[in-house]
């Protein structure tokens, strides 16, 4: 009798634990890479006397926290995302508002049932495209973070790229930009084994040197399947004439989200395929981590419980 009671209690505990298990929401992972305007300098101001920079701390409602928006921190852990997204990644600079949180909130607002948005910040301010070449530090750091982001399931849904201001300083850098950025995009897709990975590239709104138009034209002229270019030209700039304001970053994030959503059929948010995909090209099938979270059928557990009674 004692063993029967103990067995019944044991099964009851197991039953309670199983009922508490719920499938995890599907994690849609996006890479945020490039330089300072992707890292975010919205609201960052410089003291004209001391030369120090500070962030004003203003977070617009479009960038508010949401339990369904996560970020991969510097320790490669998923945490609830909040501004500034790059504070521990572009750690040597003062970070403010970027396009990431506005993008993520816009995705959730415009596509019901999309799941969890996982952001992987990788942008570093002041970097030239040559520093992002495969095999170099920034590329290795990005790929290490991206691959770590998949440890708990989900799939990489796109690369959000905003870079090029540093390549406007030197004529040779500006003229070679298109070749370098094309190779970078191909290398990322190859290393992630995702030949149709959606890429959203931002065309420059500003530049550090006189060759902005050469770099912009390179960005606008590049042609790759599943690559879309959104134009930041005309968005508001901070007094430094280089970085987007907070409101401009909000607008940019929403523009990027609209572009990404063109890849996402409303009937199936877990499939990211360009409407222009060639029928002869097999679309990348995302790994659905939710489909690998199992719960024992309640009826089966009850039957076991009755057997022990």
Coordinates of N, CA and C in Angstrom, one line a residue, residues 104-265:
X104 N 12.4 45.6 -34.8 CA 11.8 44.4 -34.2 C 10.3 44.7 -33.8
X105 N 10.1 45.9 -33.2 CA 8.7 46.2 -32.8 C 7.8 46.3 -34.0
X106 N 8.3 46.9 -35.0 CA 7.5 47.0 -36.3 C 7.1 45.6 -36.8
X107 N 8.1 44.7 -36.8 CA 7.8 43.4 -37.3 C 6.7 42.7 -36.5
X108 N 6.8 42.8 -35.2 CA 5.7 42.2 -34.4 C 4.4 42.9 -34.6
X109 N 4.4 44.2 -34.7 CA 3.1 44.9 -34.9 C 2.4 44.6 -36.2
X110 N 3.3 44.4 -37.2 CA 2.7 44.3 -38.6 C 2.5 42.8 -39.0
X111 N 3.0 41.9 -38.2 CA 2.8 40.5 -38.6 C 2.4 39.7 -37.4
X112 N 1.1 39.5 -37.2 CA 0.6 38.8 -36.0 C 1.1 37.3 -36.0
X113 N 1.5 36.8 -34.9 CA 2.0 35.5 -34.8 C 3.4 35.2 -35.3
X114 N 4.1 36.3 -35.5 CA 5.5 36.1 -36.1 C 6.4 35.3 -35.2
X115 N 6.2 35.4 -33.9 CA 7.0 34.7 -32.9 C 8.0 35.6 -32.2
X116 N 9.1 35.1 -31.8 CA 10.1 35.9 -31.1 C 11.1 36.5 -32.1
X117 N 11.5 37.8 -31.9 CA 12.5 38.4 -32.8 C 13.8 38.3 -32.0
X118 N 14.8 37.7 -32.5 CA 16.1 37.6 -31.8 C 17.1 38.5 -32.6
X119 N 17.7 39.5 -31.9 CA 18.6 40.4 -32.6 C 20.0 40.0 -32.2
X120 N 20.9 40.0 -33.1 CA 22.3 39.7 -32.9 C 23.2 40.9 -33.2
X121 N 23.4 41.8 -32.3 CA 24.2 43.0 -32.6 C 25.7 42.7 -32.9
X122 N 26.2 43.2 -34.0 CA 27.6 42.9 -34.4 C 28.3 44.2 -34.9
X123 N 27.6 45.3 -35.0 CA 28.2 46.5 -35.6 C 29.2 47.2 -34.8
X124 N 30.3 47.7 -35.4 CA 31.3 48.4 -34.8 C 31.6 49.7 -35.5
X125 N 31.5 50.8 -34.7 CA 31.6 52.1 -35.3 C 33.0 52.4 -35.9
X126 N 33.0 53.2 -37.0 CA 34.2 53.6 -37.7 C 35.0 52.6 -38.5
X127 N 34.3 51.5 -38.8 CA 35.0 50.4 -39.5 C 34.8 50.5 -41.0
X128 N 35.9 50.1 -41.7 CA 35.9 50.1 -43.2 C 35.5 48.7 -43.7
X129 N 35.0 48.7 -44.9 CA 34.5 47.4 -45.4 C 35.7 46.4 -45.5
X130 N 36.9 46.8 -45.7 CA 38.0 45.9 -45.7 C 38.2 45.2 -44.4
X131 N 37.8 45.8 -43.3 CA 37.9 45.2 -42.0 C 36.9 44.1 -41.8
X132 N 35.9 44.0 -42.7 CA 34.8 43.0 -42.6 C 35.1 41.8 -43.5
X133 N 36.2 41.8 -44.1 CA 36.6 40.7 -45.0 C 36.6 39.3 -44.2
X134 N 36.2 38.3 -44.9 CA 36.3 36.9 -44.3 C 37.7 36.6 -43.9
X135 N 37.8 36.2 -42.6 CA 39.1 35.8 -42.1 C 39.6 36.9 -41.1
X136 N 39.1 38.1 -41.2 CA 39.5 39.2 -40.3 C 38.7 39.2 -39.0
X137 N 39.2 40.0 -38.0 CA 38.6 39.9 -36.7 C 37.1 40.2 -36.7
X138 N 36.7 41.2 -37.3 CA 35.2 41.6 -37.3 C 34.4 40.5 -37.9
X139 N 34.8 39.9 -39.0 CA 34.1 38.8 -39.6 C 34.0 37.6 -38.7
X140 N 35.1 37.2 -38.1 CA 35.1 36.1 -37.2 C 34.3 36.3 -36.0
X141 N 34.3 37.5 -35.5 CA 33.5 37.9 -34.3 C 32.0 37.8 -34.6
X142 N 31.6 38.3 -35.8 CA 30.2 38.2 -36.2 C 29.8 36.8 -36.4
X143 N 30.6 36.0 -37.1 CA 30.1 34.6 -37.3 C 30.1 33.8 -36.1
X144 N 31.0 34.1 -35.1 CA 31.0 33.4 -33.8 C 29.7 33.7 -33.1
X145 N 29.3 34.9 -33.1 CA 28.0 35.3 -32.5 C 26.8 34.7 -33.2
X146 N 26.8 34.8 -34.5 CA 25.7 34.3 -35.2 C 25.5 32.8 -35.0
X147 N 26.6 32.0 -35.0 CA 26.4 30.6 -34.8 C 26.0 30.3 -33.4
X148 N 26.5 31.1 -32.4 CA 26.1 30.9 -31.0 C 24.6 31.1 -30.8
X149 N 24.1 32.0 -31.6 CA 22.7 32.4 -31.5 C 21.7 31.2 -31.9
X150 N 22.2 30.2 -32.6 CA 21.4 29.1 -33.0 C 21.4 28.0 -32.0
X151 N 22.2 28.1 -30.9 CA 22.3 27.0 -30.0 C 21.0 26.6 -29.3
X152 N 20.1 27.5 -29.2 CA 18.8 27.2 -28.5 C 17.7 27.1 -29.5
X153 N 18.0 26.9 -30.8 CA 17.0 26.8 -31.8 C 16.7 28.1 -32.5
X154 N 15.8 28.0 -33.5 CA 15.5 29.2 -34.3 C 16.3 29.1 -35.6
X155 N 16.1 30.2 -36.4 CA 16.9 30.2 -37.7 C 17.2 31.7 -38.0
X156 N 18.3 31.8 -38.8 CA 18.7 33.2 -39.2 C 17.8 33.6 -40.3
X157 N 17.1 34.7 -40.1 CA 16.1 35.1 -41.0 C 16.6 36.3 -41.9
X158 N 17.7 36.9 -41.6 CA 18.2 38.0 -42.5 C 19.4 38.7 -41.9
X159 N 20.1 39.3 -42.8 CA 21.2 40.2 -42.4 C 20.8 41.6 -42.6
X160 N 20.9 42.5 -41.6 CA 20.6 43.9 -41.7 C 21.9 44.6 -41.7
X161 N 22.3 45.3 -42.8 CA 23.6 45.8 -43.0 C 23.6 47.3 -43.3
X162 N 24.3 48.1 -42.4 CA 24.4 49.6 -42.7 C 25.9 49.9 -42.4
X163 N 26.6 50.2 -43.5 CA 28.0 50.5 -43.4 C 28.5 51.2 -44.7
X164 N 29.6 51.9 -44.6 CA 30.1 52.5 -45.8 C 30.6 53.9 -45.6
X165 N 30.2 54.5 -44.5 CA 30.6 55.9 -44.3 C 32.2 56.1 -44.2
X166 N 32.8 55.1 -43.7 CA 34.3 55.1 -43.6 C 35.0 54.9 -44.9
X167 N 34.3 54.3 -45.9 CA 34.8 54.1 -47.2 C 34.7 55.3 -48.1
X168 N 34.1 56.4 -47.6 CA 34.0 57.6 -48.4 C 35.2 58.5 -48.3
X169 N 36.2 58.1 -47.5 CA 37.4 59.0 -47.2 C 38.4 58.8 -48.3
X170 N 38.6 57.6 -48.7 CA 39.7 57.3 -49.7 C 39.1 56.9 -51.0
X171 N 39.6 57.4 -52.1 CA 39.0 57.2 -53.4 C 39.1 55.7 -53.8
X172 N 40.2 55.1 -53.5 CA 40.4 53.7 -53.8 C 39.4 52.8 -53.1
X173 N 39.2 53.1 -51.8 CA 38.2 52.4 -51.0 C 36.8 52.5 -51.6
X174 N 36.5 53.8 -52.0 CA 35.1 54.0 -52.6 C 34.9 53.3 -53.9
X175 N 36.0 53.3 -54.7 CA 35.9 52.6 -56.0 C 35.9 51.1 -55.9
X176 N 36.4 50.6 -54.9 CA 36.5 49.1 -54.7 C 35.3 48.6 -53.8
X177 N 34.5 49.5 -53.4 CA 33.4 49.1 -52.4 C 32.5 48.0 -53.0
X178 N 32.0 48.2 -54.2 CA 31.0 47.3 -54.7 C 31.6 45.8 -54.8
X179 N 32.8 45.7 -55.2 CA 33.4 44.4 -55.3 C 33.6 43.8 -53.9
X180 N 34.0 44.6 -52.9 CA 34.2 44.1 -51.6 C 32.9 43.7 -50.9
X181 N 31.9 44.6 -51.0 CA 30.6 44.3 -50.4 C 29.9 43.1 -51.0
X182 N 30.0 42.9 -52.3 CA 29.5 41.7 -53.0 C 30.1 40.5 -52.4
X183 N 31.4 40.5 -52.3 CA 32.1 39.3 -51.8 C 31.7 39.0 -50.3
X184 N 31.6 40.1 -49.5 CA 31.2 39.9 -48.1 C 29.8 39.2 -48.0
X185 N 28.9 39.7 -48.8 CA 27.5 39.1 -48.7 C 27.6 37.6 -49.1
X186 N 28.3 37.3 -50.2 CA 28.4 35.9 -50.6 C 29.1 35.1 -49.6
X187 N 30.2 35.6 -49.0 CA 30.9 34.8 -47.9 C 29.9 34.5 -46.7
X188 N 29.1 35.5 -46.3 CA 28.2 35.3 -45.2 C 27.2 34.2 -45.5
X189 N 26.6 34.3 -46.7 CA 25.7 33.3 -47.1 C 26.3 31.9 -47.2
X190 N 27.5 31.8 -47.7 CA 28.2 30.5 -47.8 C 28.5 29.9 -46.5
X191 N 29.0 30.8 -45.6 CA 29.4 30.3 -44.2 C 28.2 29.9 -43.4
X192 N 27.0 30.5 -43.7 CA 25.8 30.1 -43.0 C 25.0 29.1 -43.7
X193 N 25.5 28.6 -44.8 CA 24.9 27.6 -45.7 C 23.5 28.0 -46.0
X194 N 23.3 29.3 -46.4 CA 22.0 29.8 -46.7 C 22.2 30.7 -48.0
X195 N 22.2 30.1 -49.2 CA 22.5 30.9 -50.4 C 21.4 31.9 -50.7
X196 N 20.3 31.8 -50.1 CA 19.2 32.8 -50.4 C 18.9 33.6 -49.1
X197 N 19.8 33.7 -48.2 CA 19.6 34.5 -47.0 C 19.2 35.9 -47.4
X198 N 18.0 36.4 -46.9 CA 17.6 37.8 -47.2 C 18.6 38.8 -46.6
X199 N 19.0 39.8 -47.4 CA 19.9 40.8 -46.9 C 19.2 42.2 -47.2
X200 N 19.1 43.0 -46.1 CA 18.7 44.4 -46.3 C 19.9 45.3 -46.1
X201 N 20.2 46.0 -47.1 CA 21.3 46.9 -47.1 C 20.8 48.3 -47.1
X202 N 21.4 49.2 -46.3 CA 21.0 50.6 -46.2 C 22.0 51.4 -47.0
X203 N 21.5 52.2 -48.0 CA 22.3 53.1 -48.7 C 22.6 54.3 -47.9
X204 N 23.8 54.8 -48.0 CA 24.3 55.9 -47.1 C 23.4 57.2 -47.1
X205 N 23.3 57.7 -45.9 CA 22.7 59.1 -45.7 C 23.8 60.1 -45.6
X206 N 25.0 59.7 -45.2 CA 26.1 60.6 -44.9 C 27.5 59.9 -45.2
X207 N 28.6 60.6 -45.0 CA 29.9 60.0 -45.2 C 30.9 60.8 -44.4
X208 N 32.0 60.1 -44.2 CA 33.1 60.8 -43.5 C 34.0 61.6 -44.4
X209 N 33.9 61.3 -45.7 CA 34.8 61.9 -46.7 C 34.0 62.4 -47.9
X210 N 34.7 62.8 -49.0 CA 34.1 63.4 -50.1 C 33.6 62.4 -51.2
X211 N 33.7 61.1 -50.9 CA 33.3 60.2 -52.0 C 32.0 59.4 -51.6
X212 N 31.1 60.1 -51.0 CA 29.9 59.4 -50.6 C 29.1 58.9 -51.8
X213 N 29.0 59.7 -52.8 CA 28.2 59.4 -54.0 C 28.7 58.1 -54.7
X214 N 30.0 57.9 -54.7 CA 30.6 56.7 -55.3 C 30.2 55.5 -54.5
X215 N 30.2 55.6 -53.2 CA 29.8 54.4 -52.4 C 28.3 54.2 -52.5
X216 N 27.6 55.3 -52.4 CA 26.1 55.1 -52.6 C 25.7 54.5 -53.9
X217 N 26.4 54.9 -55.0 CA 26.1 54.3 -56.3 C 26.4 52.8 -56.3
X218 N 27.5 52.5 -55.6 CA 27.9 51.1 -55.6 C 26.8 50.2 -54.8
X219 N 26.3 50.8 -53.7 CA 25.3 50.1 -53.0 C 24.0 50.0 -53.8
X220 N 23.6 51.0 -54.5 CA 22.4 51.0 -55.3 C 22.5 50.1 -56.5
X221 N 23.7 49.9 -57.0 CA 23.9 49.2 -58.2 C 24.0 47.7 -58.0
X222 N 24.4 47.3 -56.8 CA 24.7 45.9 -56.6 C 23.4 45.0 -56.8
X223 N 23.6 43.9 -57.4 CA 22.5 43.0 -57.7 C 22.8 41.6 -57.2
X224 N 21.9 41.1 -56.3 CA 22.0 39.8 -55.7 C 20.6 39.3 -55.5
X225 N 20.3 38.1 -55.7 CA 19.0 37.6 -55.4 C 18.7 37.7 -53.9
X226 N 17.5 38.1 -53.5 CA 17.2 38.3 -52.1 C 17.9 39.4 -51.4
X227 N 18.5 40.3 -52.1 CA 19.1 41.5 -51.6 C 18.2 42.7 -51.9
X228 N 17.8 43.5 -50.8 CA 17.1 44.7 -51.0 C 17.9 45.8 -50.4
X229 N 17.8 47.0 -51.1 CA 18.5 48.2 -50.6 C 17.5 49.2 -50.3
X230 N 17.5 49.7 -49.0 CA 16.7 50.8 -48.6 C 17.6 52.1 -48.5
X231 N 17.0 53.2 -48.8 CA 17.8 54.4 -48.9 C 17.6 55.3 -47.6
X232 N 18.7 55.6 -47.0 CA 18.6 56.5 -45.8 C 18.8 58.0 -46.1
X233 N 19.1 58.3 -47.4 CA 19.3 59.6 -47.8 C 18.1 60.5 -47.5
X234 N 18.3 61.6 -46.8 CA 17.2 62.5 -46.5 C 16.7 62.4 -45.1
X235 N 17.1 61.3 -44.4 CA 16.7 61.1 -43.0 C 17.5 62.1 -42.1
X236 N 17.0 62.5 -41.0 CA 17.6 63.5 -40.2 C 18.9 63.1 -39.6
X237 N 19.9 64.1 -39.5 CA 21.2 63.8 -39.0 C 21.4 64.6 -37.7
X238 N 22.3 64.0 -36.9 CA 22.7 64.7 -35.6 C 23.6 65.9 -36.1
X239 N 23.8 66.8 -35.1 CA 24.7 68.0 -35.5 C 26.0 67.6 -36.1
X240 N 26.5 66.4 -35.8 CA 27.8 66.1 -36.4 C 27.7 65.8 -37.9
X241 N 26.5 65.8 -38.5 CA 26.3 65.6 -39.9 C 26.6 64.2 -40.4
X242 N 26.8 63.3 -39.5 CA 27.2 61.9 -39.8 C 26.2 60.9 -39.4
X243 N 25.7 61.1 -38.1 CA 24.9 60.0 -37.5 C 23.4 60.4 -37.6
X244 N 22.6 59.4 -37.8 CA 21.1 59.6 -37.8 C 20.6 60.0 -36.4
X245 N 19.6 60.9 -36.4 CA 19.0 61.2 -35.1 C 18.1 60.1 -34.6
X246 N 17.6 60.2 -33.4 CA 16.8 59.2 -32.8 C 15.5 59.0 -33.7
X247 N 14.8 60.0 -34.1 CA 13.6 59.9 -34.9 C 13.9 59.3 -36.3
X248 N 15.1 59.6 -36.8 CA 15.5 59.0 -38.1 C 15.7 57.6 -38.0
X249 N 16.3 57.2 -36.9 CA 16.6 55.7 -36.6 C 15.3 55.0 -36.5
X250 N 14.3 55.6 -35.8 CA 13.0 55.0 -35.7 C 12.4 54.7 -37.1
X251 N 12.4 55.8 -37.9 CA 11.9 55.7 -39.3 C 12.7 54.6 -40.1
X252 N 14.0 54.6 -39.9 CA 14.8 53.6 -40.7 C 14.4 52.2 -40.3
X253 N 14.2 51.9 -39.0 CA 13.9 50.6 -38.5 C 12.5 50.1 -39.1
X254 N 11.6 51.1 -39.2 CA 10.3 50.7 -39.8 C 10.4 50.4 -41.3
X255 N 11.2 51.2 -42.0 CA 11.5 51.0 -43.4 C 12.1 49.6 -43.6
X256 N 13.1 49.3 -42.8 CA 13.7 48.0 -42.9 C 12.7 46.8 -42.7
X257 N 11.9 47.0 -41.7 CA 10.8 46.0 -41.4 C 9.9 45.8 -42.6
X258 N 9.5 46.9 -43.2 CA 8.6 46.8 -44.4 C 9.3 46.0 -45.5
X259 N 10.6 46.2 -45.6 CA 11.3 45.5 -46.7 C 11.5 44.1 -46.4
X260 N 11.8 43.7 -45.1 CA 11.9 42.3 -44.7 C 10.6 41.6 -44.8
X261 N 9.5 42.3 -44.5 CA 8.2 41.6 -44.6 C 7.8 41.3 -46.1
X262 N 8.4 41.9 -47.0 CA 8.2 41.5 -48.4 C 8.7 40.0 -48.7
X263 N 9.6 39.6 -47.8 CA 10.1 38.2 -47.9 C 9.2 37.2 -47.2
X264 N 8.2 37.7 -46.3 CA 7.5 36.8 -45.4 C 6.0 36.7 -45.9
X265 N 5.6 35.6 -46.5 CA 4.2 35.5 -46.8 C 3.3 35.5 -45.6

